[in-house]
Amino acid sequence: MFTPLIMSFKVKTSVERFSDSAIWAFHMPVPADIANQLIGENRRVLCSIKGGKQIHVPLMHDGSGGFFINLNKELMKTHELQQHDKIAIELEKDNSKYGMFVPDFFEELCYQDPEGNDIFHRLTMGKQRNLLHLIGKPKSEQKQLEKALIIFEYLKESGGELDFKALNEAFKNSRFKQ
């Protein structure tokens, strides 16, 4: 049986702060030669920070030929990172279907609800990831499933038009207590 080789890169980088960005604060620069080898149809990669668990992240362009990975508050706290820290990361191409963690039940839900599945998969990949992120937020699988059911019902009622304010109302008004 043939097992494809996984291209993995160990990178020494640092935690830096954008001085001119109102959107992003902290990031890790990634050398362009490595980023260019990982980028294919999409910019999603698996990243392990300081030997930790792999996370799904996008490689972002810095506007001058370089690349970086955003660091949110949660990642900064989890990995005990501070500005200017020198750290080791490991990167590999993310070949997963959605470019992020997906609960085990999701494929079965898609199978059991073909209309919801069809509408969900007509959304852009970014919107799909946003919704999958919402589904994966609760710790219990039961709460994740409830969120997924609410999202599929909302998508069917809205004809696939995604309005996050309206979706939040759907969460508040659902038969499941959030």
mmCIF file of C-alpha atoms in Angstrom:
data_model
loop_
_atom_site.group_PDB
_atom_site.id
_atom_site.type_symbol
_atom_site.label_atom_id
_atom_site.label_comp_id
_atom_site.label_asym_id
_atom_site.label_seq_id
_atom_site.Cartn_x
_atom_site.Cartn_y
_atom_site.Cartn_z
ATOM 1 C CA MET A 1 0.000 0.000 0.000
ATOM 2 C CA PHE A 2 1.326 3.442 -0.959
ATOM 3 C CA THR A 3 1.457 6.066 1.806
ATOM 4 C CA PRO A 4 2.023 9.599 0.506
ATOM 5 C CA LEU A 5 4.888 11.520 2.046
ATOM 6 C CA ILE A 6 3.825 14.384 4.247
ATOM 7 C CA MET A 7 5.905 17.469 3.659
ATOM 8 C CA SER A 8 6.663 18.959 7.063
ATOM 9 C CA PHE A 9 8.776 22.004 7.891
ATOM 10 C CA LYS A 10 10.329 22.935 11.217
ATOM 11 C CA VAL A 11 10.574 26.710 11.443
ATOM 12 C CA LYS A 12 12.201 28.991 13.979
ATOM 13 C CA THR A 13 10.145 32.148 14.199
ATOM 14 C CA SER A 14 9.106 34.783 16.707
ATOM 15 C CA VAL A 15 5.977 36.356 18.086
ATOM 16 C CA GLU A 16 5.591 39.801 16.579
ATOM 17 C CA ARG A 17 3.001 42.552 16.871
ATOM 18 C CA PHE A 18 1.547 44.480 13.951
ATOM 19 C CA SER A 19 2.081 48.161 14.624
ATOM 20 C CA ASP A 20 -0.336 49.438 12.002
ATOM 21 C CA SER A 21 -3.186 46.923 12.016
ATOM 22 C CA ALA A 22 -6.548 47.626 13.578
ATOM 23 C CA ILE A 23 -7.647 44.050 12.881
ATOM 24 C CA TRP A 24 -4.749 41.826 13.949
ATOM 25 C CA ALA A 25 -2.338 42.159 16.828
ATOM 26 C CA PHE A 26 0.118 39.255 17.123
ATOM 27 C CA HIS A 27 1.497 36.968 14.452
ATOM 28 C CA MET A 28 4.364 34.600 13.592
ATOM 29 C CA PRO A 29 6.282 35.334 10.380
ATOM 30 C CA VAL A 30 6.757 32.346 8.051
ATOM 31 C CA PRO A 31 9.559 32.391 5.455
ATOM 32 C CA ALA A 32 8.198 32.820 1.922
ATOM 33 C CA ASP A 33 10.186 29.877 0.526
ATOM 34 C CA ILE A 34 8.505 27.521 3.014
ATOM 35 C CA ALA A 35 5.040 29.090 2.654
ATOM 36 C CA ASN A 36 5.205 28.828 -1.133
ATOM 37 C CA GLN A 37 5.891 25.081 -0.880
ATOM 38 C CA LEU A 38 2.846 24.596 1.357
ATOM 39 C CA ILE A 39 0.385 26.733 -0.578
ATOM 40 C CA GLY A 40 -1.575 24.895 -3.243
ATOM 41 C CA GLU A 41 -5.295 25.218 -3.869
ATOM 42 C CA ASN A 42 -5.644 26.873 -0.480
ATOM 43 C CA ARG A 43 -3.477 28.516 2.145
ATOM 44 C CA ARG A 44 -4.516 26.265 5.037
ATOM 45 C CA VAL A 45 -1.803 24.497 7.019
ATOM 46 C CA LEU A 46 -1.494 22.436 10.169
ATOM 47 C CA CYS A 47 0.707 24.187 12.706
ATOM 48 C CA SER A 48 2.225 22.814 15.886
ATOM 49 C CA ILE A 49 3.516 25.516 18.244
ATOM 50 C CA LYS A 50 6.339 24.448 20.575
ATOM 51 C CA GLY A 51 5.606 20.789 19.875
ATOM 52 C CA GLY A 52 1.957 21.117 20.899
ATOM 53 C CA LYS A 53 -1.217 19.837 19.301
ATOM 54 C CA GLN A 54 -1.671 20.641 15.608
ATOM 55 C CA ILE A 55 -4.078 23.473 14.813
ATOM 56 C CA HIS A 56 -5.640 24.425 11.483
ATOM 57 C CA VAL A 57 -4.546 27.916 10.369
ATOM 58 C CA PRO A 58 -4.245 29.949 7.169
ATOM 59 C CA LEU A 59 -0.972 31.340 5.846
ATOM 60 C CA MET A 60 -1.636 35.034 5.319
ATOM 61 C CA HIS A 61 0.181 37.345 2.878
ATOM 62 C CA ASP A 62 1.914 40.283 4.537
ATOM 63 C CA GLY A 63 1.626 42.508 1.453
ATOM 64 C CA SER A 64 5.352 42.568 0.727
ATOM 65 C CA GLY A 65 6.066 39.013 -0.375
ATOM 66 C CA GLY A 66 6.147 37.401 3.060
ATOM 67 C CA PHE A 67 3.674 35.304 5.017
ATOM 68 C CA PHE A 68 2.477 35.042 8.597
ATOM 69 C CA ILE A 69 0.163 33.130 10.906
ATOM 70 C CA ASN A 70 -2.206 35.107 13.115
ATOM 71 C CA LEU A 71 -2.122 34.521 16.849
ATOM 72 C CA ASN A 72 -5.349 35.226 18.733
ATOM 73 C CA LYS A 73 -5.608 35.762 22.489
ATOM 74 C CA GLU A 74 -6.507 32.125 23.070
ATOM 75 C CA LEU A 75 -3.375 30.850 21.277
ATOM 76 C CA MET A 76 -1.207 33.424 23.046
ATOM 77 C CA LYS A 77 -2.542 32.270 26.414
ATOM 78 C CA THR A 78 -2.559 28.513 25.676
ATOM 79 C CA HIS A 79 1.069 28.522 24.520
ATOM 80 C CA GLU A 80 2.193 31.180 27.030
ATOM 81 C CA LEU A 81 3.472 33.436 24.270
ATOM 82 C CA GLN A 82 4.739 36.991 24.619
ATOM 83 C CA GLN A 83 5.822 39.522 22.042
ATOM 84 C CA HIS A 84 9.373 38.838 20.732
ATOM 85 C CA ASP A 85 9.417 35.230 22.038
ATOM 86 C CA LYS A 86 11.582 33.008 19.821
ATOM 87 C CA ILE A 87 9.686 29.788 19.162
ATOM 88 C CA ALA A 88 9.792 26.627 17.082
ATOM 89 C CA ILE A 89 6.787 25.663 14.975
ATOM 90 C CA GLU A 90 6.131 22.773 12.647
ATOM 91 C CA LEU A 91 4.051 23.251 9.508
ATOM 92 C CA GLU A 92 2.477 20.859 7.044
ATOM 93 C CA LYS A 93 -0.133 21.220 4.327
ATOM 94 C CA ASP A 94 -3.694 20.853 5.565
ATOM 95 C CA ASN A 95 -5.378 18.355 3.255
ATOM 96 C CA SER A 96 -8.569 18.090 5.294
ATOM 97 C CA LYS A 97 -11.881 18.715 3.533
ATOM 98 C CA TYR A 98 -12.729 21.916 5.424
ATOM 99 C CA GLY A 99 -9.346 23.097 6.671
ATOM 100 C CA MET A 100 -10.375 22.785 10.302
ATOM 101 C CA PHE A 101 -11.601 20.412 12.982
ATOM 102 C CA VAL A 102 -15.006 18.891 12.237
ATOM 103 C CA PRO A 103 -16.977 16.904 14.839
ATOM 104 C CA ASP A 104 -17.398 13.199 14.073
ATOM 105 C CA PHE A 105 -21.199 13.451 13.762
ATOM 106 C CA PHE A 106 -21.111 16.121 11.037
ATOM 107 C CA GLU A 107 -20.771 13.737 8.088
ATOM 108 C CA GLU A 108 -23.738 11.696 9.355
ATOM 109 C CA LEU A 109 -25.824 14.874 9.803
ATOM 110 C CA CYS A 110 -25.056 15.853 6.206
ATOM 111 C CA TYR A 111 -26.124 12.388 5.062
ATOM 112 C CA GLN A 112 -29.374 12.482 7.064
ATOM 113 C CA ASP A 113 -30.314 16.012 5.992
ATOM 114 C CA PRO A 114 -29.629 16.241 2.230
ATOM 115 C CA GLU A 115 -31.342 19.637 1.879
ATOM 116 C CA GLY A 116 -29.307 21.177 4.717
ATOM 117 C CA ASN A 117 -26.182 19.497 3.352
ATOM 118 C CA ASP A 118 -26.762 20.932 -0.123
ATOM 119 C CA ILE A 119 -27.334 24.468 1.165
ATOM 120 C CA PHE A 120 -24.335 24.260 3.527
ATOM 121 C CA HIS A 121 -22.038 23.121 0.721
ATOM 122 C CA ARG A 122 -23.193 25.926 -1.604
ATOM 123 C CA LEU A 123 -21.725 28.437 0.867
ATOM 124 C CA THR A 124 -18.162 29.652 0.378
ATOM 125 C CA MET A 125 -15.446 27.660 2.140
ATOM 126 C CA GLY A 126 -14.906 30.611 4.489
ATOM 127 C CA LYS A 127 -18.561 30.658 5.520
ATOM 128 C CA GLN A 128 -18.526 26.887 5.937
ATOM 129 C CA ARG A 129 -15.518 27.224 8.257
ATOM 130 C CA ASN A 130 -17.260 30.008 10.220
ATOM 131 C CA LEU A 131 -20.268 27.765 10.787
ATOM 132 C CA LEU A 132 -18.108 24.752 11.643
ATOM 133 C CA HIS A 133 -16.259 26.930 14.143
ATOM 134 C CA LEU A 134 -19.598 27.808 15.785
ATOM 135 C CA ILE A 135 -20.555 24.131 15.849
ATOM 136 C CA GLY A 136 -17.258 23.089 17.423
ATOM 137 C CA LYS A 137 -17.217 25.758 20.136
ATOM 138 C CA PRO A 138 -19.252 23.960 22.827
ATOM 139 C CA LYS A 139 -17.306 21.331 24.738
ATOM 140 C CA SER A 140 -20.009 18.659 24.778
ATOM 141 C CA GLU A 141 -20.828 16.755 21.602
ATOM 142 C CA GLN A 142 -24.550 17.043 22.451
ATOM 143 C CA LYS A 143 -24.337 20.867 22.423
ATOM 144 C CA GLN A 144 -22.310 20.748 19.209
ATOM 145 C CA LEU A 145 -24.996 18.612 17.569
ATOM 146 C CA GLU A 146 -27.725 20.993 18.767
ATOM 147 C CA LYS A 147 -25.848 23.940 17.245
ATOM 148 C CA ALA A 148 -25.430 22.043 13.971
ATOM 149 C CA LEU A 149 -29.158 21.248 13.851
ATOM 150 C CA ILE A 150 -30.033 24.895 14.486
ATOM 151 C CA ILE A 151 -27.634 26.016 11.739
ATOM 152 C CA PHE A 152 -29.058 23.543 9.205
ATOM 153 C CA GLU A 153 -32.644 24.593 10.045
ATOM 154 C CA TYR A 154 -31.677 28.269 9.784
ATOM 155 C CA LEU A 155 -29.997 27.728 6.400
ATOM 156 C CA LYS A 156 -33.081 25.937 5.051
ATOM 157 C CA GLU A 157 -35.443 28.652 6.341
ATOM 158 C CA SER A 158 -33.271 31.455 4.954
ATOM 159 C CA GLY A 159 -32.734 29.762 1.591
ATOM 160 C CA GLY A 160 -28.990 29.715 2.212
ATOM 161 C CA GLU A 161 -28.720 33.450 2.913
ATOM 162 C CA LEU A 162 -26.315 33.720 5.840
ATOM 163 C CA ASP A 163 -26.931 36.634 8.211
ATOM 164 C CA PHE A 164 -25.075 36.133 11.492
ATOM 165 C CA LYS A 165 -27.428 38.438 13.449
ATOM 166 C CA ALA A 166 -30.385 36.357 12.304
ATOM 167 C CA LEU A 167 -28.470 33.150 13.049
ATOM 168 C CA ASN A 168 -27.786 34.380 16.595
ATOM 169 C CA GLU A 169 -31.522 35.005 16.975
ATOM 170 C CA ALA A 170 -32.144 31.449 15.761
ATOM 171 C CA PHE A 171 -29.792 30.190 18.498
ATOM 172 C CA LYS A 172 -31.640 32.258 21.129
ATOM 173 C CA ASN A 173 -35.072 31.137 19.951
ATOM 174 C CA SER A 174 -34.263 27.469 19.385
ATOM 175 C CA ARG A 175 -35.966 24.625 21.168
ATOM 176 C CA PHE A 176 -32.577 23.753 22.628
ATOM 177 C CA LYS A 177 -31.538 25.753 25.664
ATOM 178 C CA GLN A 178 -28.121 27.254 24.894
#
